[in-house]
Each structure stands twice: as C-alpha cells, then as structure tokens.
Tab-separated table of C-alpha atoms and ligand atoms in Angstrom:
chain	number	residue	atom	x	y	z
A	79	UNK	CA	38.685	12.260	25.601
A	80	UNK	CA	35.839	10.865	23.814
A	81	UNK	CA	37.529	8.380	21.323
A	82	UNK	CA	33.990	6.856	20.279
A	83	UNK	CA	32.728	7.046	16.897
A	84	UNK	CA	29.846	9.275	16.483
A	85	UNK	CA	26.957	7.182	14.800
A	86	UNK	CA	26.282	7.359	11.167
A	87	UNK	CA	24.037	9.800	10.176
A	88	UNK	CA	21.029	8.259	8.385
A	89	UNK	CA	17.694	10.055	7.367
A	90	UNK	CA	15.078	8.941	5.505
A	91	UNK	CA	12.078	9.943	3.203
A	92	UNK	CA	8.371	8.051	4.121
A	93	UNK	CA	5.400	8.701	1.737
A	94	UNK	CA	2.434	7.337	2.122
A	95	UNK	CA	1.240	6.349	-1.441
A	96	UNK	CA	-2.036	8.259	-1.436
A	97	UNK	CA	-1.775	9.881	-4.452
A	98	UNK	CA	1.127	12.121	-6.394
A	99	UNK	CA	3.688	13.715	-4.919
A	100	UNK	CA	3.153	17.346	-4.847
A	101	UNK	CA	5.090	20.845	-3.675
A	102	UNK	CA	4.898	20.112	-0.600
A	103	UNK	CA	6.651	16.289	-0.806
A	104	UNK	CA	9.093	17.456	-2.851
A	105	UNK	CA	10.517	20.056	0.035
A	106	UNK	CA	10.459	17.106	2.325
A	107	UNK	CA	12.163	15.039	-0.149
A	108	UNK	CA	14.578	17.531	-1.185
A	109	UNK	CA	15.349	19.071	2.854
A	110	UNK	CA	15.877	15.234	3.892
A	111	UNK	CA	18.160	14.466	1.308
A	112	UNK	CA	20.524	17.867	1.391
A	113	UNK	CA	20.387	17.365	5.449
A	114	UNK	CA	21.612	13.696	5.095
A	115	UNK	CA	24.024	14.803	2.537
A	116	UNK	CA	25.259	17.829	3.958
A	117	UNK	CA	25.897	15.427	7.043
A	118	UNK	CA	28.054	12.896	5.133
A	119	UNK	CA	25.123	10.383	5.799
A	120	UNK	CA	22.647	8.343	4.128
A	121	UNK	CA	19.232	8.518	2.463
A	122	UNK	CA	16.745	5.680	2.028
A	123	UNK	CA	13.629	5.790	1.217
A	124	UNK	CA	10.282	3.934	2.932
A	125	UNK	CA	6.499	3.866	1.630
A	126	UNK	CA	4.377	4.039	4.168
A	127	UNK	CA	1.503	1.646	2.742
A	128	UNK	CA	-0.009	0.867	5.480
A	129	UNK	CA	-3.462	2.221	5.216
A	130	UNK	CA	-5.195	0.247	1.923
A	131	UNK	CA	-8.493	2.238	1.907
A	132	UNK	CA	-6.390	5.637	1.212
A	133	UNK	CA	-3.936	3.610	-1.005
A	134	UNK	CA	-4.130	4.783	-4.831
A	135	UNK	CA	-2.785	1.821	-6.999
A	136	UNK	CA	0.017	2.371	-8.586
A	137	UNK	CA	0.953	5.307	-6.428
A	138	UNK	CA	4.176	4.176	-5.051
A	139	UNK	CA	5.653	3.226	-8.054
A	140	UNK	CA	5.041	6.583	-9.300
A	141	UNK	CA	6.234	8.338	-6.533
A	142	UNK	CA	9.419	6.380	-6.355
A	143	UNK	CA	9.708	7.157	-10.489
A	144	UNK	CA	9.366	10.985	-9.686
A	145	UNK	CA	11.901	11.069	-7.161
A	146	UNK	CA	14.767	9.374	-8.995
A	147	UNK	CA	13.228	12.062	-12.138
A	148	UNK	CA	14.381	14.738	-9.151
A	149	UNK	CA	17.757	13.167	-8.987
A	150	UNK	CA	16.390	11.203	-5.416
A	151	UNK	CA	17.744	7.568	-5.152
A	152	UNK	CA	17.145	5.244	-2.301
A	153	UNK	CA	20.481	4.668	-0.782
A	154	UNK	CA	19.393	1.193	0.447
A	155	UNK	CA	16.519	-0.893	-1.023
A	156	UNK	CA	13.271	0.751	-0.579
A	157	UNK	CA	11.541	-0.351	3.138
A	158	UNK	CA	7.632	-1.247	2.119
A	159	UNK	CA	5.672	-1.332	5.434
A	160	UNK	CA	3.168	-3.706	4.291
A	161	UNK	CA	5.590	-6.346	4.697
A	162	UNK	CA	6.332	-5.239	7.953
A	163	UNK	CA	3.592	-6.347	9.934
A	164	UNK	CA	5.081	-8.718	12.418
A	165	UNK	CA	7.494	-6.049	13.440
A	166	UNK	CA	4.236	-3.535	14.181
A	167	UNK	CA	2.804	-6.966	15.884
A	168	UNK	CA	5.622	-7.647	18.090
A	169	UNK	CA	5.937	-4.091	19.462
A	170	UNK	CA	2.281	-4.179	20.487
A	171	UNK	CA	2.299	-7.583	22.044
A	172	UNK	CA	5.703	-5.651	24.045
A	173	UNK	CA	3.596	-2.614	24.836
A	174	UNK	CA	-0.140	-4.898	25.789
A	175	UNK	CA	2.587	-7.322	27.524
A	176	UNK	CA	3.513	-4.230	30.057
A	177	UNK	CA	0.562	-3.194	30.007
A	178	UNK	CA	1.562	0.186	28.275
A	179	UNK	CA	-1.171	-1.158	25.350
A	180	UNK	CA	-5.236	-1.807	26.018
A	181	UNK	CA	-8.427	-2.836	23.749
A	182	UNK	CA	-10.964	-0.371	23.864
A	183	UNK	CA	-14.276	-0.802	22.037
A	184	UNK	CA	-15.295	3.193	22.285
A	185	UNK	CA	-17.047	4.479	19.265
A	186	UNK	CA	-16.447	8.482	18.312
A	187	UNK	CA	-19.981	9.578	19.917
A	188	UNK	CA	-18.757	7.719	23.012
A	189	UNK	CA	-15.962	10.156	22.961
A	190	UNK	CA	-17.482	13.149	22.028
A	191	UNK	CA	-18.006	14.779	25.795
A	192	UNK	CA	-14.199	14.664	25.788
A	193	UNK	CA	-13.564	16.079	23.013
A	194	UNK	CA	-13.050	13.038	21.019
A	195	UNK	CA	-10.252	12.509	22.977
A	196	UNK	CA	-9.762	9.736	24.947
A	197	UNK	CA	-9.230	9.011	28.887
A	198	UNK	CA	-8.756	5.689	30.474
A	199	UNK	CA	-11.089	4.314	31.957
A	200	UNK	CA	-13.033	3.273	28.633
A	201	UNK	CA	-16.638	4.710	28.451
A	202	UNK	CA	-17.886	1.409	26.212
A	203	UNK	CA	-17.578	-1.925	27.829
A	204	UNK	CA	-16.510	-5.172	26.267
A	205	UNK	CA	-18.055	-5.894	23.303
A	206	UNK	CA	-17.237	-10.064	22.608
A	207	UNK	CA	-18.964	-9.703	18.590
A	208	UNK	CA	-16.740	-6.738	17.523
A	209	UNK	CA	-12.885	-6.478	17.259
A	210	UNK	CA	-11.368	-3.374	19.565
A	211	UNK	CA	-8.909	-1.052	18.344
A	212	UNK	CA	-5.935	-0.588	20.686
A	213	UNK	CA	-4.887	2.426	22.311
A	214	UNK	CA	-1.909	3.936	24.699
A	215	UNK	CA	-2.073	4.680	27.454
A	216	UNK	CA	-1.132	7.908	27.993
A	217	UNK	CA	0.501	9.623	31.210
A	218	UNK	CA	-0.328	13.094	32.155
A	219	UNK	CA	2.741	13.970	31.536
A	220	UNK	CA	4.078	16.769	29.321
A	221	UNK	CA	6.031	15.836	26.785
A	222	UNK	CA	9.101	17.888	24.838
A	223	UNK	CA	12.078	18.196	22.574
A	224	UNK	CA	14.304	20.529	21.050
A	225	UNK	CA	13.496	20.265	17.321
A	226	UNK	CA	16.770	21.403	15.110
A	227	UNK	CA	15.086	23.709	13.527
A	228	UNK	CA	12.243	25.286	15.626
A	229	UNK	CA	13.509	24.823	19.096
A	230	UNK	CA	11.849	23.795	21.983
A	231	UNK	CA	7.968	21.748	21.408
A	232	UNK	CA	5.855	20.520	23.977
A	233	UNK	CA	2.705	19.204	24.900
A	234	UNK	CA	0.570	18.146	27.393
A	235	UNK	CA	0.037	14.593	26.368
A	236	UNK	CA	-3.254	13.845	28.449
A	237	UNK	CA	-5.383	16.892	28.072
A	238	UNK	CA	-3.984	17.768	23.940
A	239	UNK	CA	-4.011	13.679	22.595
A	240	UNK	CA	-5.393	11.627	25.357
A	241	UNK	CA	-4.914	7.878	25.040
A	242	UNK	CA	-3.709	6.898	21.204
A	243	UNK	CA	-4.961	4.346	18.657
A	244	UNK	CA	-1.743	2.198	18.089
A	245	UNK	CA	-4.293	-0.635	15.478
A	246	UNK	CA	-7.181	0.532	14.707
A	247	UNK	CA	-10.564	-1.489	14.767
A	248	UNK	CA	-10.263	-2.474	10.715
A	249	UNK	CA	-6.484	-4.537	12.145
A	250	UNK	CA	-4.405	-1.533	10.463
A	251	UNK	CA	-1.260	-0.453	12.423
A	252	UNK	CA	-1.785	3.386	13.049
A	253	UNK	CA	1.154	5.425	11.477
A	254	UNK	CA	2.310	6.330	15.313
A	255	UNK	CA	3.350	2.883	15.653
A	256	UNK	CA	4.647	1.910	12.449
A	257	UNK	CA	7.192	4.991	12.015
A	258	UNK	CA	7.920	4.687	15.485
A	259	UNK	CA	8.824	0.911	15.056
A	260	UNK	CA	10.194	1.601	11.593
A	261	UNK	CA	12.675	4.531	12.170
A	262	UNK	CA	14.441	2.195	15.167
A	263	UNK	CA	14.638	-0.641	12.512
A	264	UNK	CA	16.440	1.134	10.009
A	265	UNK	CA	18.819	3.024	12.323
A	266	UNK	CA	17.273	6.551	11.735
A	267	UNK	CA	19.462	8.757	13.564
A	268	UNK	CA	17.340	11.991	12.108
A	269	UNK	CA	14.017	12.549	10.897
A	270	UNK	CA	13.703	15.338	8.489
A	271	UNK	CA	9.693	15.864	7.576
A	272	UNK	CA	7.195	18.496	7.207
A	273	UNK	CA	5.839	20.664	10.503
A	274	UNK	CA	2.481	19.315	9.696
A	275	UNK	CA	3.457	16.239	11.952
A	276	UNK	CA	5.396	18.652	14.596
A	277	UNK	CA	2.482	17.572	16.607
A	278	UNK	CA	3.047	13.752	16.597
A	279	UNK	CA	6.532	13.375	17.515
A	280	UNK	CA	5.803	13.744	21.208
A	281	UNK	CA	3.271	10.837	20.854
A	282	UNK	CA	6.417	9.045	19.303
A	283	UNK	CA	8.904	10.088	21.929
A	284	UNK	CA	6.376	8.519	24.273
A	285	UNK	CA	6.385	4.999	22.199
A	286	UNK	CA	9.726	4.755	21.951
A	287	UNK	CA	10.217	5.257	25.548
A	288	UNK	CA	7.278	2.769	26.159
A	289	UNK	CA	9.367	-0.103	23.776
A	290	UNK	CA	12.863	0.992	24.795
A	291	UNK	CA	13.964	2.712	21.143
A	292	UNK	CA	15.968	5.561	21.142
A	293	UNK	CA	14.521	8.738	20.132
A	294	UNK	CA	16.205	10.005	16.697
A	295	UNK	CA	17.079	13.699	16.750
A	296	UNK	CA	14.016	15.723	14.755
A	297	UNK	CA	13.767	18.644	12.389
A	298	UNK	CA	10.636	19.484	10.806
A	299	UNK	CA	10.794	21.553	7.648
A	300	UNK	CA	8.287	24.810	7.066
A	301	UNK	CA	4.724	23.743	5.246
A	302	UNK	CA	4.413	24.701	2.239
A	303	UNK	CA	0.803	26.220	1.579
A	304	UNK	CA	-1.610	26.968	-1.403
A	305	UNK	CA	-3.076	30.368	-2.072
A	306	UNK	CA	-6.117	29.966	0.346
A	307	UNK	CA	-3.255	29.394	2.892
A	308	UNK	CA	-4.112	25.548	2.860
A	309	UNK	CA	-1.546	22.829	3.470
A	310	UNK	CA	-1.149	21.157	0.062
A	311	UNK	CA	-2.288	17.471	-0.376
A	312	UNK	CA	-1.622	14.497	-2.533
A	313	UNK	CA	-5.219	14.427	-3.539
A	314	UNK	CA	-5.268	17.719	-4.986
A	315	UNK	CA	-3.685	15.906	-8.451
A	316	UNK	CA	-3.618	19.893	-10.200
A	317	UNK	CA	-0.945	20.419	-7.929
A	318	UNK	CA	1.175	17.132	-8.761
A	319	UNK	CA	4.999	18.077	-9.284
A	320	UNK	CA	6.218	17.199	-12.917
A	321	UNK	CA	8.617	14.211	-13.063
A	322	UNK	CA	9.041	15.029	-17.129
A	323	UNK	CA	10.347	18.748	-16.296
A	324	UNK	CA	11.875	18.383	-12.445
A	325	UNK	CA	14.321	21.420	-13.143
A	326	UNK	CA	11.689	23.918	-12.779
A	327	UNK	CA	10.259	22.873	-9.369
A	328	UNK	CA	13.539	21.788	-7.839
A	329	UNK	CA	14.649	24.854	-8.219
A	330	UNK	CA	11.783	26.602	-6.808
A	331	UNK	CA	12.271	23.654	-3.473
A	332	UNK	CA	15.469	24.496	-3.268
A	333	UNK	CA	14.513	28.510	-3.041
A	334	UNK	CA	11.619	27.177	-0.159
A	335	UNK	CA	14.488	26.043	1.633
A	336	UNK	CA	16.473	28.953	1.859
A	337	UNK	CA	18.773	28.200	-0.556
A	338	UNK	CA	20.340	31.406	-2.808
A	339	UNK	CA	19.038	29.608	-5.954
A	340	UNK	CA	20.539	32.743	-8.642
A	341	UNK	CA	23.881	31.610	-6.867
A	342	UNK	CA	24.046	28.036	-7.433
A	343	UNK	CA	25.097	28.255	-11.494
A	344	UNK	CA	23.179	27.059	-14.668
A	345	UNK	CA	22.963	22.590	-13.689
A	346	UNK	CA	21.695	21.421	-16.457
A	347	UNK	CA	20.378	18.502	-14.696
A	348	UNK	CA	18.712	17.384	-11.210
A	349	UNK	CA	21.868	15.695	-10.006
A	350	UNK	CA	24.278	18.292	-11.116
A	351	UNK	CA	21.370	20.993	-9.373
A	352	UNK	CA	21.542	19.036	-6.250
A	353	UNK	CA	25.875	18.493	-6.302
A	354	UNK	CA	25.644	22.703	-6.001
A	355	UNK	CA	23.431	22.792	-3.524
A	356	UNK	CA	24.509	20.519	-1.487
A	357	UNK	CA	27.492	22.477	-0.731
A	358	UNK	CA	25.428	25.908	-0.355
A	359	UNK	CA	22.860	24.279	2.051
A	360	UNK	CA	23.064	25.563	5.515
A	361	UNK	CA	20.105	24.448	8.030
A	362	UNK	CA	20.219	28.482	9.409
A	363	UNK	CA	18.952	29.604	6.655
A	364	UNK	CA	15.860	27.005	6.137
A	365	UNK	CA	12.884	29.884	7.115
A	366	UNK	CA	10.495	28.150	10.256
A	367	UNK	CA	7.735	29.486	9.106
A	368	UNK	CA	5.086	28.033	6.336
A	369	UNK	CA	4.679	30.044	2.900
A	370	UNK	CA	2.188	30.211	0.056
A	371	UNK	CA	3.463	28.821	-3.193
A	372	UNK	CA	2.086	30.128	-6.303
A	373	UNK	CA	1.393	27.095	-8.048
A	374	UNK	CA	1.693	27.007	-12.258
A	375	UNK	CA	0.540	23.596	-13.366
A	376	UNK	CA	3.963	21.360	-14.189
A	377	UNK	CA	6.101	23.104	-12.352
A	378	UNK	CA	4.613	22.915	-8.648
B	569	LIG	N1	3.965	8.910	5.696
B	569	LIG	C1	3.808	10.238	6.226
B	569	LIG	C2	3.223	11.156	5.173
B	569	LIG	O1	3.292	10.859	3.988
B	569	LIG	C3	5.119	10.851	6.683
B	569	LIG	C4	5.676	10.149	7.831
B	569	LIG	C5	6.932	10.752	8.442
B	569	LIG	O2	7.741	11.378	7.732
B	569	LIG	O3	7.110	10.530	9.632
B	569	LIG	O4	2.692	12.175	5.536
C-alpha cells in the first residue's frame, strides 16, 4: 500500500522575450497548459530574460498580453529570471565548489579542431586581463530518458556537447543553468516545450544531478515548421500570432495538437475554446513528428 500523496502536478510556460510570439509558441503555450490541465495541475508562467543583447523591449509585456488574449493566465505570479541571479550564482559557486564547474578562457578558433566542441583540458591558458566563461564538465557518459511523448532519447554527452558554458564570458547565466535552477525552484514536476530543445534536456539531467535537483518528467511537443520546412522564429514578426483575433489560430493549435477541432462545438471565446478541449485532449493523439503550417498573416 502506497498511502503517499502523489505530488502536484505543475508545468510551466518559459519565453524568452526576443520578439512576438508566433505559431510555434502558441503550440507550446497551448500543449503546456491542456497537459497541466488535463492533469488537475497548475500553470505558471516564467520569462526567460536572461540574455539582454537578444532582448526586444517591451517584448514580455506583449507576450504576456497575447497569452491572456488566448485565454492563458499565469496561475502564480509571473517568475522574471532577471531577478533571479543569485539563485543562478549560488548553483555555480555549488557546482565550481565540487569542482563539477571550471573557468576556461578558450576562444571559438581555439575550439575549432574539435568541432567547436569542447574537451577538458582547456586549449587557452589563463588569461589574468579577460573574464572566463564557465563551463561543465562533462563525463563521457551517455545520457537518456524516456520523454512522454517520443520515448526513449539519448546522447553521448562527451563526443555530441562536450564540456558546457554554464555563464558565459559577457557574466550572462546560459539558459542550461537558469531553467535547470529555475524549474527545481518552482516545483516543476513536468516540462512541456517544443522538440527543438529535445537535445538539451540531457545536458539538464546532467546539472541537476551535478546540484542534487530532481529531474522533472519531460514531453516535448512536435515543431511546428514554415513552408521552406524551417523552424519558425520570434524574429520572423510576419509570422506573429494575432492577440486581437486569437480564435482563428487557437483553433488551428489546437488541430497541431491532435485535437478533433470540427468536434469541439462553436466557443465563442478562447476560454470557453479551451474548457472543450480540455476535456477532448488526450496526449496519444499529439502527432511526434514536426509539420508545415501554412501561415495567413493574423491568424498564424
Ligand atoms: N526560453 C526558451 C525559449 O523561449 C524555452 C525554455 C524551455 O521551455 O525550457 O525557447
């Protein structure tokens, strides 16, 4: 008999405010929330502003605005990751402390017989005028886990990433660390993203085994792609989603997902669209594999 409570089930959303939302955010929105829904849990959302130089002012605000347009409301007030920099410091004073964490002063073209990737020992010595970035150091080990939706991922940590920059030479946190850091802080028990970042979570297993976190379970939604077959980004603005008309393109996310859109009735709003769908989601049905989108301006 196993009379202990199974955790809460909490997911979460994470832009990074580089521009507009687009197709593409709106399927991760969307698949997060119906998961965490569909699961009785909660939903919060965190902006990943962590990275200034690709930072388009004014770009969180809007993307929050566009969400709650789409009938997506933070749960719990929003996490902003600029203010959480002494977490990010903390974990890699724990990881340089075990000496999981190293400076290396390497520039690209010192890395460039390897592939760009890199392999302890460091090829550039000490340089005492320049700041280093910090990297992992990482085993040759291969590292897996069974995502919910596309099964068994692994890879080869050594010869596919080599050692990781966890704060790069400008004193940004990378994004491995922060999310890493961030999903343990706020209790993530699933993380529900696009597959385009199927290829970091073993670099994230590995840092949360390297600061003692427990690994959340993972399921990365299908990509979804523009007619040249490219992933879709948020600084293609033509292919910004419409917060002024969200029926349109919810619809079509819901469709992306698998949903049988025809079946779910005529909601005449985003919530009342989302209340139906809710109940038809089933994470079966969600395809695995990335589609084209035909893209009209204002609706996708
Ligand atoms: N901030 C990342 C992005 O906008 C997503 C991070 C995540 O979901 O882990 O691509």
């Amino acid at each position: 008999m196993n009379d202990v409570p199974a955790p809460a089930y909490r997911g979460r959303f994470a832009p990074s405010p580089t521009g507009a939302l687009h197709f593409g955010s709106l399927v991760a929105a969307v698949g997060s929330w119906l998961r965490a829904r569909s699961c009785g849990g909660s939903w919060i959302i965190r902006i990943e502003d962590l990275d200034p130089p690709r930072e388009i002012a004014g770009a969180a605000r809007e993307q929050i605005a566009t969400l709650a347009a789409f009938g997506l409301v933070s749960d719990e007030p929003i996490l902003w990751q600029h203010q959480r920099h002494e977490a990010y410091a903390a974990a890699l004073q724990q990881l340089i402390d075990a000496g999981h964490a190293f400076p290396c002063w390497c520039s690209r073209s010192d890395l460039q017989a390897s592939a760009g990737l890199h392999h302890s020992p460091c090829v550039a010595a000490k340089a005492a005028d320049r700041a280093p970035a910090w990297r992992l150091r990482v085993p040759d080990l291969t590292m897996g886990f069974d995502d919910v939706l596309l099964g068994r991922y692994e890879q080869a940590l050594a010869t596919e990433v080599g050692d990781f920059v966890v704060r790069r030479v400008e004193g940004y946190y990378a994004y491995q660390l922060a999310v890493v850091v961030d999903d343990a802080a706020q209790g993530i028990s699933e993380v529900v993203r696009g597959a385009d970042l199927l290829d970091s979570t073993p670099r994230q297993i590995l840092l949360q085994q390297r600061l003692g976190l427990t690994t959340p379970a993972y399921l990365h939604l299908p990509l979804a792609l523009d007619a040249a077959g490219r992933k879709l980004s948020k600084q293609d603005s033509a292919l910004a989603i419409a917060a002024a008309d969200p029926l349109p393109a919810l619809r079509m996310a819901l469709g992306f997902l698998g949903l049988p859109v025809s079946r779910l009735g005529h909601a005449g709003s985003p919530d009342a669209l989302l209340a139906a769908a809710v109940e038809a989601f089933d994470v079966a049905a969600v395809p695995h594999t990335a589609s084209i989108v035909q893209m009209r301006h204002g609706t996708a």
